[in-house]
PDB file of C-alpha atoms in Angstrom:
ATOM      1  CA  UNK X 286      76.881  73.266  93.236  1.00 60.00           C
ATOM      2  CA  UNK X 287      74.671  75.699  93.052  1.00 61.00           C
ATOM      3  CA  UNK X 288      74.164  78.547  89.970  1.00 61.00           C
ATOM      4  CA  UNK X 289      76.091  81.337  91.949  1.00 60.00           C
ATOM      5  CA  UNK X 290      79.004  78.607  92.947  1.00 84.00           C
ATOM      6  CA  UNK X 291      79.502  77.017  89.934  1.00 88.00           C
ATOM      7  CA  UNK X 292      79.844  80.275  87.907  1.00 88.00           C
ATOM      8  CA  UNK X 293      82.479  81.025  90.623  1.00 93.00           C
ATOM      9  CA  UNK X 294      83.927  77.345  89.755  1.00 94.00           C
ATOM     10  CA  UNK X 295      84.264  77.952  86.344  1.00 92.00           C
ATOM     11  CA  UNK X 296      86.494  81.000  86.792  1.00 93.00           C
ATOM     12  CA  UNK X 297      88.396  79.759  89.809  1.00 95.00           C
ATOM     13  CA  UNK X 298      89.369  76.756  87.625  1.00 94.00           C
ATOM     14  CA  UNK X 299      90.235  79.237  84.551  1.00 92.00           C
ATOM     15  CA  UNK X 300      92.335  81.356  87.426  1.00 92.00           C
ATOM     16  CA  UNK X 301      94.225  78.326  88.291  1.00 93.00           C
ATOM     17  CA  UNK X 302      94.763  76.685  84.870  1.00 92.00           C
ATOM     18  CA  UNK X 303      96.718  79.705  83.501  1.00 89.00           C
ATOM     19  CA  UNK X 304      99.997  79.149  85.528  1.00 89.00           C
ATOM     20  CA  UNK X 305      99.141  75.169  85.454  1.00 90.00           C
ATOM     21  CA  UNK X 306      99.138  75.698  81.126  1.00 86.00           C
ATOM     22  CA  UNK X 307     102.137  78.122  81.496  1.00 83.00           C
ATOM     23  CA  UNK X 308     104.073  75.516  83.203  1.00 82.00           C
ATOM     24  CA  UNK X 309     103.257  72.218  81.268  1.00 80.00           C
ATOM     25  CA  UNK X 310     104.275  74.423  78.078  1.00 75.00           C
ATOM     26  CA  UNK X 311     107.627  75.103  79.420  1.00 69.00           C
ATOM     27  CA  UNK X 312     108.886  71.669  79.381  1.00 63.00           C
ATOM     28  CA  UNK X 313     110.548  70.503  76.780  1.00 57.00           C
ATOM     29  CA  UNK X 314     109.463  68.498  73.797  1.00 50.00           C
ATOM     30  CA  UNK X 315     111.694  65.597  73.180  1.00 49.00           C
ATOM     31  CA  UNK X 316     112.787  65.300  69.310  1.00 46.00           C
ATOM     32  CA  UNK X 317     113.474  61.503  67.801  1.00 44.00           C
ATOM     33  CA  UNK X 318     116.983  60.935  67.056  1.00 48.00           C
ATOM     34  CA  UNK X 319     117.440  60.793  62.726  1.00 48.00           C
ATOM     35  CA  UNK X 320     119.341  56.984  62.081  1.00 45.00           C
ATOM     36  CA  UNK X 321     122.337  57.574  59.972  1.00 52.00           C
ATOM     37  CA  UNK X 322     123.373  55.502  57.540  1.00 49.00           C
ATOM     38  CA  UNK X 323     123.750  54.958  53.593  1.00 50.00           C
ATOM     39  CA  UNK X 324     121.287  56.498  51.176  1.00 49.00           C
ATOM     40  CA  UNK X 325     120.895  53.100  50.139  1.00 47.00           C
ATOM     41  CA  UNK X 326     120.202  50.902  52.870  1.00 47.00           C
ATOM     42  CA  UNK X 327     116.975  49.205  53.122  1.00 46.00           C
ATOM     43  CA  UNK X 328     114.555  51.511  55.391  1.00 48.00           C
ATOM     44  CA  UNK X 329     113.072  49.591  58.138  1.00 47.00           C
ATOM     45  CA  UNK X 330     109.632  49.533  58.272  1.00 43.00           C
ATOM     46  CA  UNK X 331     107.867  51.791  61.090  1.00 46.00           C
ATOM     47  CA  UNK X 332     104.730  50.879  63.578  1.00 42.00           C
ATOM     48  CA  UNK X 333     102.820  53.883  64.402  1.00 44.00           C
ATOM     49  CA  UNK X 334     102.752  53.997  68.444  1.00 38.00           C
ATOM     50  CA  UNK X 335      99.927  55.935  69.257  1.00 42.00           C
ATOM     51  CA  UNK X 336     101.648  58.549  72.036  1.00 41.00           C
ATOM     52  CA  UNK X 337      99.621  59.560  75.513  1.00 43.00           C
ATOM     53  CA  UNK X 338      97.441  62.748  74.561  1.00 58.00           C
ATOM     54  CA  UNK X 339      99.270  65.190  77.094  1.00 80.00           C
ATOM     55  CA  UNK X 340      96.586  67.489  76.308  1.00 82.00           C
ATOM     56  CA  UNK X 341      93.563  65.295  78.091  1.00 86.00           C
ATOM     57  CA  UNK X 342      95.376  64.641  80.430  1.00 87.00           C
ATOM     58  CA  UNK X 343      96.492  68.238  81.608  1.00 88.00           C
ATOM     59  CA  UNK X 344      92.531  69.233  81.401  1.00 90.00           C
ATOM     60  CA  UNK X 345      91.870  66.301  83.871  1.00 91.00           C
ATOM     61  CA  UNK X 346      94.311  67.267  85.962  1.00 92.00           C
ATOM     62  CA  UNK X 347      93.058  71.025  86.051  1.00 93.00           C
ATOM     63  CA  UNK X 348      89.592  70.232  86.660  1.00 94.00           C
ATOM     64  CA  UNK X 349      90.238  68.017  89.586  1.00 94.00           C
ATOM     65  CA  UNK X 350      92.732  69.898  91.267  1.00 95.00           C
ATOM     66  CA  UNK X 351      90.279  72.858  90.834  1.00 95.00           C
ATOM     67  CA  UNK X 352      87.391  70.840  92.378  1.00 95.00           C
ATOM     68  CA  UNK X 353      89.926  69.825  95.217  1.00 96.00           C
ATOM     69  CA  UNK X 354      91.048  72.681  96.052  1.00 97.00           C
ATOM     70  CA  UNK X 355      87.562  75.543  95.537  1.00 97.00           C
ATOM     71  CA  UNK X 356      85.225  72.849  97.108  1.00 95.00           C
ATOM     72  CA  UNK X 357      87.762  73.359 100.411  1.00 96.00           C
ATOM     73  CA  UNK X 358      87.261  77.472 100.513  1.00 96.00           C
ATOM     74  CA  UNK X 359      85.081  79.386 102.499  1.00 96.00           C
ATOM     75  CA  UNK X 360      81.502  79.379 101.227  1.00 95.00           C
ATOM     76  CA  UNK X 361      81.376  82.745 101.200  1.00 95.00           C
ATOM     77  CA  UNK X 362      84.365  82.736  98.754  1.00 96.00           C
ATOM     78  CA  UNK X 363      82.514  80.497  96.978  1.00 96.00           C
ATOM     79  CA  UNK X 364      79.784  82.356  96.383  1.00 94.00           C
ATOM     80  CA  UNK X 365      81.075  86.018  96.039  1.00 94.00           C
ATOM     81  CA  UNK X 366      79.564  88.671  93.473  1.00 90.00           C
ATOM     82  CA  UNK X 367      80.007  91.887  93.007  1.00 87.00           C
ATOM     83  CA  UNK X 368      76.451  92.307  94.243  1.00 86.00           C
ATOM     84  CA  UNK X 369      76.917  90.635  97.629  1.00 90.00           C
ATOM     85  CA  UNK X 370      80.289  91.546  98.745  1.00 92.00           C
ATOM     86  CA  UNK X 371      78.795  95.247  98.013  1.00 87.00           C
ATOM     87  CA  UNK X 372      76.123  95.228  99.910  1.00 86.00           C
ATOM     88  CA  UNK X 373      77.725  92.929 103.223  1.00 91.00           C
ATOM     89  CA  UNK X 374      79.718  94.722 104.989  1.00 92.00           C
ATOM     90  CA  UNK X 375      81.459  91.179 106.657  1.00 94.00           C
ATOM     91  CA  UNK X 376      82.054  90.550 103.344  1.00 94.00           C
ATOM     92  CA  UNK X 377      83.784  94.129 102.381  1.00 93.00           C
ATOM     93  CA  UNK X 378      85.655  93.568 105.652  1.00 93.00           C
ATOM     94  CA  UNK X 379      86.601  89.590 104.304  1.00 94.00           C
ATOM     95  CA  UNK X 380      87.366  89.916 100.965  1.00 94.00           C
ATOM     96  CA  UNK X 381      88.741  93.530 100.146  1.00 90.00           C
ATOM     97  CA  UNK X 382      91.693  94.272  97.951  1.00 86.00           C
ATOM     98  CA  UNK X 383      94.568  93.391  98.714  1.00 89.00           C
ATOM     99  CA  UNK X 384      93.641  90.790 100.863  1.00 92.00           C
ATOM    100  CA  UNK X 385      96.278  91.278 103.795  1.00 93.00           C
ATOM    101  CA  UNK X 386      99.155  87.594 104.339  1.00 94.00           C
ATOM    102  CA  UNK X 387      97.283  86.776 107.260  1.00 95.00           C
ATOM    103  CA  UNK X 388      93.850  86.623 106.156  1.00 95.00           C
ATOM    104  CA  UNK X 389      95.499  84.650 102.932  1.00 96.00           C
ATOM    105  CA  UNK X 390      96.996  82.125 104.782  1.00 96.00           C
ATOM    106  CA  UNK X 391      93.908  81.626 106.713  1.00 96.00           C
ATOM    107  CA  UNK X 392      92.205  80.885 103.408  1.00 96.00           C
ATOM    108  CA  UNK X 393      95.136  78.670 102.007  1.00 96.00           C
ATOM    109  CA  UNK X 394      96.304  77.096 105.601  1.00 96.00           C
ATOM    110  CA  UNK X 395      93.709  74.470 106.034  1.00 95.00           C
ATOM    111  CA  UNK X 396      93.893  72.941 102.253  1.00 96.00           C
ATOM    112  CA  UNK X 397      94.109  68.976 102.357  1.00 95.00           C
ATOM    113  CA  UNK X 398      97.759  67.679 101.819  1.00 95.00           C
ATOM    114  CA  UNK X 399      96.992  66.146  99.150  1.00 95.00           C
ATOM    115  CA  UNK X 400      96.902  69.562  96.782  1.00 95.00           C
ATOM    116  CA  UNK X 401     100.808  69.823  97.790  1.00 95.00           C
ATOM    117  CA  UNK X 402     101.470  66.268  96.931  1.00 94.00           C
ATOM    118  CA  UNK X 403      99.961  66.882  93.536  1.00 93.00           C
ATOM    119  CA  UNK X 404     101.702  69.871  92.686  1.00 93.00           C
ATOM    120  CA  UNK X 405     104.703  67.964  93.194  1.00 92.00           C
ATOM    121  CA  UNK X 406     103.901  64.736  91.694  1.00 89.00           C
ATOM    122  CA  UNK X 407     103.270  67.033  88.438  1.00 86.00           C
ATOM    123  CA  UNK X 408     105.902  69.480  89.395  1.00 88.00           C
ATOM    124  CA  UNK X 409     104.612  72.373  89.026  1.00 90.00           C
ATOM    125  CA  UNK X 410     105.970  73.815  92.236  1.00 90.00           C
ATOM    126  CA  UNK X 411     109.097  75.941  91.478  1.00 87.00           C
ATOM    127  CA  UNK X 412     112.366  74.835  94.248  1.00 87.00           C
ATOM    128  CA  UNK X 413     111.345  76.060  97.742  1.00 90.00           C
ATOM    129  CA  UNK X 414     107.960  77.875  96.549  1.00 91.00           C
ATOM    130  CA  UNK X 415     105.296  76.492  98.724  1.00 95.00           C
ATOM    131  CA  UNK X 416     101.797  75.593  98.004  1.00 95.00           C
ATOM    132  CA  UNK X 417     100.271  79.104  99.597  1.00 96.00           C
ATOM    133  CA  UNK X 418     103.134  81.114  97.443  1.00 96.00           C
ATOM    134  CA  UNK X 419     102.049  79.494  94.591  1.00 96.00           C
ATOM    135  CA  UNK X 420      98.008  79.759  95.281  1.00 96.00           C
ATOM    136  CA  UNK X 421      98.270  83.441  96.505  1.00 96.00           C
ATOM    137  CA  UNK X 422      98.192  85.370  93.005  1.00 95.00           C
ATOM    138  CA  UNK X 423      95.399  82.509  91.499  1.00 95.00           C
ATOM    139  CA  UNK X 424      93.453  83.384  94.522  1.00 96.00           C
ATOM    140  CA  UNK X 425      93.861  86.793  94.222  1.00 95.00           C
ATOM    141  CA  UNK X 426      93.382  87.046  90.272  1.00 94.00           C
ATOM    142  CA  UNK X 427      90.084  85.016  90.908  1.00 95.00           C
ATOM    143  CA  UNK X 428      89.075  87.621  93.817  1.00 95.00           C
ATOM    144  CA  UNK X 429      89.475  90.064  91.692  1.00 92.00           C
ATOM    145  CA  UNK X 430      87.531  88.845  89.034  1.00 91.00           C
ATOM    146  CA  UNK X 431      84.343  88.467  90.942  1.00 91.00           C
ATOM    147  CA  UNK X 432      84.297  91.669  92.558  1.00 91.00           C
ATOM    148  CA  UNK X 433      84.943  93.566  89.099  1.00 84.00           C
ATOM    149  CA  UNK X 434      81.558  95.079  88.731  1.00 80.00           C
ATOM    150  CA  UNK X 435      79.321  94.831  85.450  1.00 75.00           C
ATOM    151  CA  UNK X 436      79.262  97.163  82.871  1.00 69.00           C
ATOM    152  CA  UNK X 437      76.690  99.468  82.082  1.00 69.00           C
ATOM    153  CA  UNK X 438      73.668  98.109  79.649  1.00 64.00           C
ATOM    154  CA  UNK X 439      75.472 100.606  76.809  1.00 61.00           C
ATOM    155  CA  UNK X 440      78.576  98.634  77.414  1.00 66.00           C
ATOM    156  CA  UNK X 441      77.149  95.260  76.557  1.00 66.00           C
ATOM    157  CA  UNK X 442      75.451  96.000  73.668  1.00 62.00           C
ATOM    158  CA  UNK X 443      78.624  94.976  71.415  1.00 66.00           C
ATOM    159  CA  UNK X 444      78.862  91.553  73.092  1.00 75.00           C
ATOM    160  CA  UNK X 445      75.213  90.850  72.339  1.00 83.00           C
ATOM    161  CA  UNK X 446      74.506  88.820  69.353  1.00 87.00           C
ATOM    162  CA  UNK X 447      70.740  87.627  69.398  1.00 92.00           C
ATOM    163  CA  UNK X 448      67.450  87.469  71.271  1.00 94.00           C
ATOM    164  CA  UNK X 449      67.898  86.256  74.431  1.00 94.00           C
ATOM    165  CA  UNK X 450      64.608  84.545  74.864  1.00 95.00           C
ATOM    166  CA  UNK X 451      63.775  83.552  70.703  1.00 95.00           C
ATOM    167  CA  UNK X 452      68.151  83.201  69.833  1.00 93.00           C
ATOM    168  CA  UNK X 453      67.211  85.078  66.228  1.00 91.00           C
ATOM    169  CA  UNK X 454      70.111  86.941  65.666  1.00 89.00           C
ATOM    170  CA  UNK X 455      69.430  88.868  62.572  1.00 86.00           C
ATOM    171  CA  UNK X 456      66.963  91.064  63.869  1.00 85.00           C
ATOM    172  CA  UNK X 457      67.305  94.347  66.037  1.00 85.00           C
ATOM    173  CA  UNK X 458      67.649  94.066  70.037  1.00 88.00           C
ATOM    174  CA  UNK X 459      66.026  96.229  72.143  1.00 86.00           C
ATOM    175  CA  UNK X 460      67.143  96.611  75.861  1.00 86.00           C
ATOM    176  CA  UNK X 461      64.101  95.175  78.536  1.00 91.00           C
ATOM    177  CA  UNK X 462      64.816  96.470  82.237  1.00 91.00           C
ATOM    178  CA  UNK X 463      64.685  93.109  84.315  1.00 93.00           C
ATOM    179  CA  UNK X 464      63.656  95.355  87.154  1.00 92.00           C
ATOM    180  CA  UNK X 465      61.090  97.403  85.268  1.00 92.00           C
ATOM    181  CA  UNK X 466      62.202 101.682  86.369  1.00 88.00           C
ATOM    182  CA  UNK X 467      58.419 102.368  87.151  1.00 90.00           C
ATOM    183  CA  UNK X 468      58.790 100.495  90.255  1.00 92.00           C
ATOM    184  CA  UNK X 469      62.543 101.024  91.241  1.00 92.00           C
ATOM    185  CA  UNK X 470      61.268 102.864  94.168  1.00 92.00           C
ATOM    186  CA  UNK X 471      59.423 100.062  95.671  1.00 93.00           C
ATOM    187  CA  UNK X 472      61.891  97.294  94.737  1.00 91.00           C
ATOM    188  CA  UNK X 473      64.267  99.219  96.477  1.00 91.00           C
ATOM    189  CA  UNK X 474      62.165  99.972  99.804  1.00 91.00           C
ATOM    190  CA  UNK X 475      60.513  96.861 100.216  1.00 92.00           C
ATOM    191  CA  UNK X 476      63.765  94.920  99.631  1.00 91.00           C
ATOM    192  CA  UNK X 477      63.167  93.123  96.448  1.00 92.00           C
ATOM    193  CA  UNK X 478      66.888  94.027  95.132  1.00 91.00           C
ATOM    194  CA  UNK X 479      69.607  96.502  96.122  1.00 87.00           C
ATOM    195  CA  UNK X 480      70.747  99.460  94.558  1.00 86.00           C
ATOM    196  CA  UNK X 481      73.531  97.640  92.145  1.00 84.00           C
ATOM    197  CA  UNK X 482      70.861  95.349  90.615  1.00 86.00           C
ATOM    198  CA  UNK X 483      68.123  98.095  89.148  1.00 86.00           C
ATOM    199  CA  UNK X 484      70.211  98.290  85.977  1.00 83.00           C
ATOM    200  CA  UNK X 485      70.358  94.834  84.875  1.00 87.00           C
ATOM    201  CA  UNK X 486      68.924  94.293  81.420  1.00 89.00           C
ATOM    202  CA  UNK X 487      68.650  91.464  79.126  1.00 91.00           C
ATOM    203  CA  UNK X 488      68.659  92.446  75.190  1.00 91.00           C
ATOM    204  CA  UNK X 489      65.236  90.890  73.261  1.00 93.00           C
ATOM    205  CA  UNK X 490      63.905  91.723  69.738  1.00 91.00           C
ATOM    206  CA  UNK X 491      60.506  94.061  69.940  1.00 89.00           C
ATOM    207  CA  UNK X 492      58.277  90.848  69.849  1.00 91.00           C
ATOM    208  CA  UNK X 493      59.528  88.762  73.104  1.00 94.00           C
ATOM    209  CA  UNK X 494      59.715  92.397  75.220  1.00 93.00           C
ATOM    210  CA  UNK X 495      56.690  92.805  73.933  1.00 91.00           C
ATOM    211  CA  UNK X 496      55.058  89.290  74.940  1.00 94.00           C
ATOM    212  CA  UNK X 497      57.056  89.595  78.245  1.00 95.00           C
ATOM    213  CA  UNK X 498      55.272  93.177  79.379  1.00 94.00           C
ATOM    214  CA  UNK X 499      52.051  91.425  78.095  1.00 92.00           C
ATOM    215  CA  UNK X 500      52.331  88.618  80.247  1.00 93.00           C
ATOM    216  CA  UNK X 501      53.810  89.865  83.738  1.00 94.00           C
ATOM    217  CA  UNK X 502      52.960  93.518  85.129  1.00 94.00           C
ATOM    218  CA  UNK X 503      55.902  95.370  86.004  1.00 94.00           C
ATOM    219  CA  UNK X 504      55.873  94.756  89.796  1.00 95.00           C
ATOM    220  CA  UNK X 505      55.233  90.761  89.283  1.00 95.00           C
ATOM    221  CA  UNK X 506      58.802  91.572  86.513  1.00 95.00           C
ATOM    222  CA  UNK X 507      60.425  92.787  89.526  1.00 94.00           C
ATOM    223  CA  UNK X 508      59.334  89.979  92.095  1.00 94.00           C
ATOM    224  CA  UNK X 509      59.472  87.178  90.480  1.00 94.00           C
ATOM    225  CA  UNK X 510      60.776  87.462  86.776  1.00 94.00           C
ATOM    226  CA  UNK X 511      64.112  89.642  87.344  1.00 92.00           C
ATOM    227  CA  UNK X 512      66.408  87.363  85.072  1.00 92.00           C
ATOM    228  CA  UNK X 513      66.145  85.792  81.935  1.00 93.00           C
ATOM    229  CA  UNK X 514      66.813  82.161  83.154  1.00 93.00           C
ATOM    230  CA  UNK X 515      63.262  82.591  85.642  1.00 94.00           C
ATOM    231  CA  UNK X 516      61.510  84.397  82.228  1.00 96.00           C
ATOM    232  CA  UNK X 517      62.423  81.307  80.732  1.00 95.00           C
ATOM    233  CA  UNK X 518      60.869  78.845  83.382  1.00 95.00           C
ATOM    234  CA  UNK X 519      58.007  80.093  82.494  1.00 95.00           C
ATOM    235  CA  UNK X 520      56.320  78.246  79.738  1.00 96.00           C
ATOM    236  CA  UNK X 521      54.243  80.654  77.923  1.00 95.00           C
ATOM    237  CA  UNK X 522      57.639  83.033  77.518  1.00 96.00           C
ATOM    238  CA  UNK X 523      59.319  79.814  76.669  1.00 95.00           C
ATOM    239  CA  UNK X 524      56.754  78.218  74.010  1.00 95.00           C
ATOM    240  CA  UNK X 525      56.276  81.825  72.230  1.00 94.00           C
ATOM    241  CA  UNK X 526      60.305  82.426  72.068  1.00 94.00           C
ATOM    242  CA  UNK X 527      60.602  78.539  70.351  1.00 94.00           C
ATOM    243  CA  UNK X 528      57.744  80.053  67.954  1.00 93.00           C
ATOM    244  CA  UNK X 529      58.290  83.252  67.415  1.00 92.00           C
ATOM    245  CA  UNK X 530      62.035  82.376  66.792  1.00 91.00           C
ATOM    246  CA  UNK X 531      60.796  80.348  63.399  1.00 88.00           C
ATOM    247  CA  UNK X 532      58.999  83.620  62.130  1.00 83.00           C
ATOM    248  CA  UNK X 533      61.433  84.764  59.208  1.00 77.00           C
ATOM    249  CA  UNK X 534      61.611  87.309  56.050  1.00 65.00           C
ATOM    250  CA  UNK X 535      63.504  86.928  53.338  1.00 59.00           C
ATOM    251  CA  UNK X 536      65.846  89.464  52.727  1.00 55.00           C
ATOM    252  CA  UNK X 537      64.851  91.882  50.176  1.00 52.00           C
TER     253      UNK X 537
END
């Protein structure tokens, strides 16, 4: 899968395991029956049986019933963002909320069988729910999820907990525009990004935005270097982050 898809993986298959979790904890946990008899009586002596880890085997099942049944949805499900579905209008037209029955079932109709078969081998299908009924509100939740747009830079700070190019953590972040604002304008004209994507950010400590302005101007930033993952293929940005992160005061 690609970056874009298997992000979307990741929360499809979170999507579908709540109900899948919700379920397997309903059923009941069967107690062992106390022996009766006198106080006195010789105890027999008991061999640990190691039981089936229900846990494991749960997980497994999640995983490949969400590889079964994402790796059979449109691509362009696949791959939605916030970014594309807002700036393709087939897309807006596709995918907007609430997705209408028919265009559902169109989605869910051509699943294999064999997603049915193991719904009810594990039965997790309620009595006369059918597969779609059940995959409508993970589909939707997951839908919805994608399309929820990002928050603004002052929104993330909180969630932010180190360097994003040296990992120290103890030392103040700065905010470093991915698409530097001195060159918005062209970005935007010559089709570099779209309107949504001007704000993105990534949070470094003074010295790596420092060493990232010295070593890319601001329209090579916005070509080529507009995330942190293609700063980091680079390996002067990656060789100073691994040295600068070993650079450490004591605490007075």
């Amino acid at each position: 899968m690609e970056t874009y898809e298997e992000s979307n993986f990741q929360i499809f298959r979170d999507c579908l395991s709540t109900p899948l979790i919700e379920k397997f904890a309903e059923q009941p946990v069967k107690s062992a029956r106390k022996a009766r008899g006198r106080k006195t009586a010789i105890k027999p002596i008991k061999h640990e049986i190691e039981e089936p880890n229900d846990t494991e085997e749960l997980a497994e099942f999640i995983d490949y019933l969400a590889h079964e049944i994402f790796t059979n949805l449109p691509t362009s499900l696949c791959t939605l963002s916030y970014s594309t579905w807002l700036n393709t209008h087939s897309l807006q037209s596709l995918y907007s909320e609430p997705l209408p029955p028919a265009r559902m079932a169109s989605i869910l109709d051509p699943l294999p069988p064999t997603i049915t078969d193991s719904l009810l081998t594990y039965s997790f299908l309620a009595p006369h729910q059918t597969t779609n009924e059940f995959l409508t509100p993970i589909l939707t939740t997951y839908i919805s999820t994608v399309l929820t747009p990002p928050p603004p830079p002052s929104q993330q700070r909180p969630f932010v907990t180190e360097c994003e190019i040296c990992q120290r953590s103890w030392i103040p972040l700065t905010f470093h525009h991915l698409i530097p604002k001195g060159v918005h304008e062209k970005a935007l004209k010559r089709g570099w990004h779209t309107e949504d994507q001007l704000n993105n950010v990534a949070w470094l400590c003074r010295a790596c935005h420092s060493f990232v302005h010295r070593v890319a101007s601001l329209e090579e930033l916005a070509k080529q270097w507009y995330t942190v993952e293609r700063l980091m293929e680079r390996e002067d940005v990656r060789k100073f982050g691994e040295w600068v992160g070993r650079v450490r005061w004591k605490a007075r």
